[in-house]
PDB file of C-alpha atoms in Angstrom:
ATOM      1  CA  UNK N   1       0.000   0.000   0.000  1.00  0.00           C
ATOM      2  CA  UNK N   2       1.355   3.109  -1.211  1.00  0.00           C
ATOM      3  CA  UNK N   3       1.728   6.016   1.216  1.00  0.00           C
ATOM      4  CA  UNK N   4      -0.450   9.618   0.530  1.00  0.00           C
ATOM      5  CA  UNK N   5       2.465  11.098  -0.166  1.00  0.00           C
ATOM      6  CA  UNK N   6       3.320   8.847  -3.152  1.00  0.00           C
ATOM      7  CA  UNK N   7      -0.144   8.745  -4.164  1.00  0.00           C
ATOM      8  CA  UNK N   8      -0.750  12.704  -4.685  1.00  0.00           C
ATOM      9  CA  UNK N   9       2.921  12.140  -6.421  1.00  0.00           C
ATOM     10  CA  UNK N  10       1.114   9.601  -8.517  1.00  0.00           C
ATOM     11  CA  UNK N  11      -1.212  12.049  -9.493  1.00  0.00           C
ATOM     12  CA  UNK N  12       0.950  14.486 -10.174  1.00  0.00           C
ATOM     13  CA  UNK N  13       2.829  12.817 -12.341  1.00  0.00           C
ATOM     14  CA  UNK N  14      -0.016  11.704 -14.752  1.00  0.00           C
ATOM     15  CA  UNK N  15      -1.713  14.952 -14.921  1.00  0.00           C
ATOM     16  CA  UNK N  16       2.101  15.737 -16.344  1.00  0.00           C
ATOM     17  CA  UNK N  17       2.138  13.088 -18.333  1.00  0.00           C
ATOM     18  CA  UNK N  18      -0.716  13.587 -20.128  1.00  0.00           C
ATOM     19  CA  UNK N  19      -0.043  17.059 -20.522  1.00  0.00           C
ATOM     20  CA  UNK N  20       3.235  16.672 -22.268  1.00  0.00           C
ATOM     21  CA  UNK N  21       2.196  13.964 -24.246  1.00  0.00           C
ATOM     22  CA  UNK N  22      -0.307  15.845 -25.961  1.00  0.00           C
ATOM     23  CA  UNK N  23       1.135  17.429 -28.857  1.00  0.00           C
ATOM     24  CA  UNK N  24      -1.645  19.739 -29.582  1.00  0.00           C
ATOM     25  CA  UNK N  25      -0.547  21.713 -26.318  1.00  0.00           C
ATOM     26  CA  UNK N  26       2.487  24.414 -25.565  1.00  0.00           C
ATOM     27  CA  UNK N  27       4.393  24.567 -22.739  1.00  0.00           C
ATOM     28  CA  UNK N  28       3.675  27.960 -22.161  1.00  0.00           C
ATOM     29  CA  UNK N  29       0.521  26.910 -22.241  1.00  0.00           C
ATOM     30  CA  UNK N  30       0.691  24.199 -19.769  1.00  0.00           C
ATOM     31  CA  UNK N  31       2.324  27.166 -17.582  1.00  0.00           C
ATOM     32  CA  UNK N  32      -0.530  28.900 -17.943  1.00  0.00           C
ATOM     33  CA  UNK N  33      -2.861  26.831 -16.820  1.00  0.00           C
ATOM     34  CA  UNK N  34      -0.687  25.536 -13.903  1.00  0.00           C
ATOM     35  CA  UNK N  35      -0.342  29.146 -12.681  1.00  0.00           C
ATOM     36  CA  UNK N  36      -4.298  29.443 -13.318  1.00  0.00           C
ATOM     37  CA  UNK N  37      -5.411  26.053 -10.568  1.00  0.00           C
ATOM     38  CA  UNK N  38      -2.797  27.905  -8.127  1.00  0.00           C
ATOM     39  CA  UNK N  39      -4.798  31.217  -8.484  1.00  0.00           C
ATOM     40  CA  UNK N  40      -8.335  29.208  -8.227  1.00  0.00           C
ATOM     41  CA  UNK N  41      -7.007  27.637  -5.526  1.00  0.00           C
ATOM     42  CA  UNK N  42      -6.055  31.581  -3.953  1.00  0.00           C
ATOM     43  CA  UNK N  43      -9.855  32.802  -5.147  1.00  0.00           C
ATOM     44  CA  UNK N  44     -11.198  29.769  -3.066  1.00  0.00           C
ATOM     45  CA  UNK N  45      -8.983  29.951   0.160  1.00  0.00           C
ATOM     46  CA  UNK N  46      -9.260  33.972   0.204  1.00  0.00           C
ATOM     47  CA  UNK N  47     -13.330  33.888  -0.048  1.00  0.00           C
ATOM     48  CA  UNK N  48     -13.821  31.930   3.283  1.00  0.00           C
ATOM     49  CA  UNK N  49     -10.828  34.041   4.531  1.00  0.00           C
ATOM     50  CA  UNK N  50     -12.921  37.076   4.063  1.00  0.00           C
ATOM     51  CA  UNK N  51     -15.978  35.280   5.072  1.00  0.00           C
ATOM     52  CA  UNK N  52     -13.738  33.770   8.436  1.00  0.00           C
ATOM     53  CA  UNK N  53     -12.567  37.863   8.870  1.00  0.00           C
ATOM     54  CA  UNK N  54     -16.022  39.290   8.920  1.00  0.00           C
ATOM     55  CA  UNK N  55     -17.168  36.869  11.136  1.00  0.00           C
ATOM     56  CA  UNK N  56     -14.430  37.497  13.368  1.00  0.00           C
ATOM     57  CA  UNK N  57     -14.996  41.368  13.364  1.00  0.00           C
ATOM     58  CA  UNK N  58     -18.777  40.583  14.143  1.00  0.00           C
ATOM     59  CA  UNK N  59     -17.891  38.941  17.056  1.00  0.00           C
ATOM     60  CA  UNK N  60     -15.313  41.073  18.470  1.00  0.00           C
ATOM     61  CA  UNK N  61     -17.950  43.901  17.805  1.00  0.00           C
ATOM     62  CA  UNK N  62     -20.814  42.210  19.623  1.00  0.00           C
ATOM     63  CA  UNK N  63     -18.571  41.374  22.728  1.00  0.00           C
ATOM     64  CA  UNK N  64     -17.232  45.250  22.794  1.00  0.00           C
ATOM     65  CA  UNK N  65     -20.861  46.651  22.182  1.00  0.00           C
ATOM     66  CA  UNK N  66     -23.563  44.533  23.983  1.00  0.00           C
ATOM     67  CA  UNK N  67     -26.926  45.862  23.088  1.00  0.00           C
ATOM     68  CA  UNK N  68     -29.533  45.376  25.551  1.00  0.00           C
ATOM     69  CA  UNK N  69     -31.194  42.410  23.972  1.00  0.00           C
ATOM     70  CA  UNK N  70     -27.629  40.274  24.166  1.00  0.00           C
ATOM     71  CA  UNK N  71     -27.615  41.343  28.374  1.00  0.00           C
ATOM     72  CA  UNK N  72     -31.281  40.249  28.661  1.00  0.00           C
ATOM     73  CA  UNK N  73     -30.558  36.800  26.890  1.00  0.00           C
ATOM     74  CA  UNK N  74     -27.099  36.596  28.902  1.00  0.00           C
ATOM     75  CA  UNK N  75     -28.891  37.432  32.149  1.00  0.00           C
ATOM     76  CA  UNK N  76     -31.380  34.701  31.597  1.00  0.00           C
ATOM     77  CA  UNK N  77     -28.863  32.078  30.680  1.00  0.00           C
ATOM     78  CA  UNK N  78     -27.174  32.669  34.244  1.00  0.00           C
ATOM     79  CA  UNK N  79     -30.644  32.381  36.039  1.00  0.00           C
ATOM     80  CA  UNK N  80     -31.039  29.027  34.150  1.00  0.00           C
ATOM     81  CA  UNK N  81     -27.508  27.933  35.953  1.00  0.00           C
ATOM     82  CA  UNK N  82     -29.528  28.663  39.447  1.00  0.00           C
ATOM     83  CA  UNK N  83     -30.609  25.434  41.126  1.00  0.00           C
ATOM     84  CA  UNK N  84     -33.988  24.840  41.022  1.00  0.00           C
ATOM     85  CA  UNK N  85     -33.612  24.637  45.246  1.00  0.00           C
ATOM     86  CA  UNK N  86     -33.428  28.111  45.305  1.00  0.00           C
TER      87      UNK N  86
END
């Protein structure tokens, strides 16, 4: 059984393969589209990065500035923690 690390080298090496072997296809063209998978793969990572930032920035803002709905709800989640013997 072949470790992951040879196996994405596997696949590596026939997505080369049968690149080069196709004679209908430059090498600057191959370049091309290698550069263009590593910028898709930049568009895809940087979207939930700026999804993961706003989200972030929401919360940060909510903690700093509580409005008076969020102390209600937190003031009724500590009476919850109350025993019932009191």
């Amino acid at each position: 059984m072949k470790s992951y690390d040879q196996q994405r080298k596997d696949r590596l090496q026939n997505v080369i393969d049968d690149y080069i072997q196709d004679e209908t296809i430059s090498s600057r063209r191959i370049f091309e589209e290698i550069l263009s998978c590593i910028e898709d793969v930049e568009d895809y990572h940087r979207k939930y990065q700026d999804r993961a930032r706003y989200l972030k920035s929401f919360c940060i803002y909510k903690t700093a500035n509580p409005t008076a709905d969020d102390l209600i709800d937190d003031m009724r989640q500590q009476y919850r923690k109350i025993p019932k013997r009191y």
